[in-house]
Amino acid sequence: VIAAFKAYGLSEPTFEATQGGMLVTAYKETTLETTLETTLETTQETTKEKILQLLLENPKLTTQELANQLHKSTATIKEHLSHLKNDGLLRRVGSTKAGHWEVIHFKEQKI
């Protein structure tokens, strides 16, 4: 058991003799920093997916309308839109006021 834990780079478990048996305690390898990073990444990806889904349904949505529907600030939506454009997933067609969004690539995932 110890060799397997070491092989995966995990902390060694602890062993305790109990009445009629043995208690093995394995420790989950995580830190607060890792947990916060994972939560932030998941939230950002979910928001980006929601933006793409909304724009597939209505390409004429404004930044303010997206912010209202997703309960986010317009600054947050603008940041996500910028990332989506830079990643080649979204494109603005036409002017800011009269144009519309074109979703270039979107793979719907079950959440």
Tab-separated table of C-alpha atoms in Angstrom:
chain	number	residue	atom	x	y	z
A	1	VAL	CA	0.000	0.000	0.000
A	2	ILE	CA	2.759	2.437	0.920
A	3	ALA	CA	4.617	1.695	-2.331
A	4	ALA	CA	1.476	2.439	-4.346
A	5	PHE	CA	0.980	5.763	-2.590
A	6	LYS	CA	4.627	6.700	-3.194
A	7	ALA	CA	4.344	5.661	-6.860
A	8	TYR	CA	1.526	8.186	-7.317
A	9	GLY	CA	3.370	10.910	-5.398
A	10	LEU	CA	0.886	10.864	-2.535
A	11	SER	CA	1.537	11.236	1.177
A	12	GLU	CA	1.874	7.959	3.031
A	13	PRO	CA	-1.281	6.824	4.786
A	14	THR	CA	-1.315	6.319	8.532
A	15	PHE	CA	-2.110	2.995	10.143
A	16	GLU	CA	-3.707	2.491	13.564
A	17	ALA	CA	-4.576	-0.727	15.315
A	18	THR	CA	-8.154	-0.695	16.560
A	19	GLN	CA	-10.247	-3.204	18.450
A	20	GLY	CA	-10.472	-6.152	16.119
A	21	GLY	CA	-9.007	-4.401	13.069
A	22	MET	CA	-6.891	-1.685	11.565
A	23	LEU	CA	-7.715	1.887	10.567
A	24	VAL	CA	-5.967	3.235	7.470
A	25	THR	CA	-6.175	6.991	6.858
A	26	ALA	CA	-5.357	8.311	3.373
A	27	TYR	CA	-4.901	12.042	2.904
A	28	LYS	CA	-6.300	13.932	-0.046
A	29	GLU	CA	-3.565	15.916	-1.763
A	30	THR	CA	-4.965	19.393	-2.143
A	31	THR	CA	-4.240	22.892	-1.015
A	32	LEU	CA	-6.462	25.887	-0.597
A	33	GLU	CA	-4.650	27.516	-3.518
A	34	THR	CA	-5.319	24.520	-5.799
A	35	THR	CA	-8.959	24.399	-4.745
A	36	LEU	CA	-9.453	28.119	-5.411
A	37	GLU	CA	-7.727	27.897	-8.805
A	38	THR	CA	-9.903	24.950	-9.843
A	39	THR	CA	-13.067	26.703	-8.675
A	40	LEU	CA	-12.137	29.878	-10.558
A	41	GLU	CA	-11.300	27.982	-13.761
A	42	THR	CA	-14.543	26.017	-13.594
A	43	THR	CA	-16.585	29.170	-12.999
A	44	GLN	CA	-14.907	30.992	-15.887
A	45	GLU	CA	-15.430	28.076	-18.267
A	46	THR	CA	-19.058	27.777	-17.230
A	47	THR	CA	-19.607	31.514	-17.795
A	48	LYS	CA	-17.944	31.330	-21.208
A	49	GLU	CA	-20.101	28.332	-22.151
A	50	LYS	CA	-23.232	30.197	-21.051
A	51	ILE	CA	-22.222	33.243	-23.098
A	52	LEU	CA	-21.710	31.108	-26.200
A	53	GLN	CA	-25.036	29.335	-25.662
A	54	LEU	CA	-26.903	32.632	-25.255
A	55	LEU	CA	-25.253	34.066	-28.367
A	56	LEU	CA	-26.159	30.965	-30.368
A	57	GLU	CA	-29.775	31.545	-29.363
A	58	ASN	CA	-29.664	35.314	-29.967
A	59	PRO	CA	-26.592	36.715	-31.793
A	60	LYS	CA	-27.768	40.302	-31.328
A	61	LEU	CA	-27.469	40.307	-27.533
A	62	THR	CA	-25.549	43.257	-26.148
A	63	THR	CA	-22.900	43.124	-23.453
A	64	GLN	CA	-25.389	44.660	-21.022
A	65	GLU	CA	-28.050	42.069	-21.885
A	66	LEU	CA	-25.557	39.240	-21.369
A	67	ALA	CA	-24.520	40.757	-18.041
A	68	ASN	CA	-28.148	40.996	-16.930
A	69	GLN	CA	-28.982	37.422	-17.929
A	70	LEU	CA	-25.867	35.949	-16.311
A	71	HIS	CA	-25.951	38.203	-13.237
A	72	LYS	CA	-22.406	39.425	-13.927
A	73	SER	CA	-20.917	42.871	-14.384
A	74	THR	CA	-20.456	44.275	-17.882
A	75	ALA	CA	-16.693	44.369	-17.211
A	76	THR	CA	-16.724	40.620	-16.527
A	77	ILE	CA	-18.705	39.934	-19.700
A	78	LYS	CA	-16.359	42.120	-21.759
A	79	GLU	CA	-13.385	40.189	-20.384
A	80	HIS	CA	-14.976	36.847	-21.258
A	81	LEU	CA	-15.926	38.078	-24.734
A	82	SER	CA	-12.337	39.185	-25.286
A	83	HIS	CA	-11.030	35.753	-24.288
A	84	LEU	CA	-13.588	33.997	-26.490
A	85	LYS	CA	-12.569	36.157	-29.471
A	86	ASN	CA	-8.848	35.598	-28.802
A	87	ASP	CA	-9.450	31.842	-28.541
A	88	GLY	CA	-11.155	31.873	-31.950
A	89	LEU	CA	-14.531	30.808	-30.584
A	90	LEU	CA	-16.423	34.040	-31.216
A	91	ARG	CA	-16.379	36.859	-33.753
A	92	ARG	CA	-18.126	40.216	-33.959
A	93	VAL	CA	-19.693	40.838	-37.372
A	94	GLY	CA	-20.512	44.444	-38.256
A	95	SER	CA	-20.452	47.495	-36.069
A	96	THR	CA	-20.742	47.609	-32.310
A	97	LYS	CA	-24.293	48.947	-32.430
A	98	ALA	CA	-25.741	47.349	-35.557
A	99	GLY	CA	-23.675	44.154	-35.732
A	100	HIS	CA	-24.112	40.722	-34.244
A	101	TRP	CA	-22.077	37.910	-32.724
A	102	GLU	CA	-21.042	34.825	-34.652
A	103	VAL	CA	-20.205	31.746	-32.628
A	104	ILE	CA	-17.404	30.043	-34.527
A	105	HIS	CA	-17.070	26.946	-32.378
A	106	PHE	CA	-19.046	25.675	-29.436
A	107	LYS	CA	-19.158	22.196	-28.003
A	108	GLU	CA	-22.086	21.921	-25.631
A	109	GLN	CA	-21.202	20.057	-22.479
A	110	LYS	CA	-23.465	18.703	-19.798
A	111	ILE	CA	-22.704	20.371	-16.485
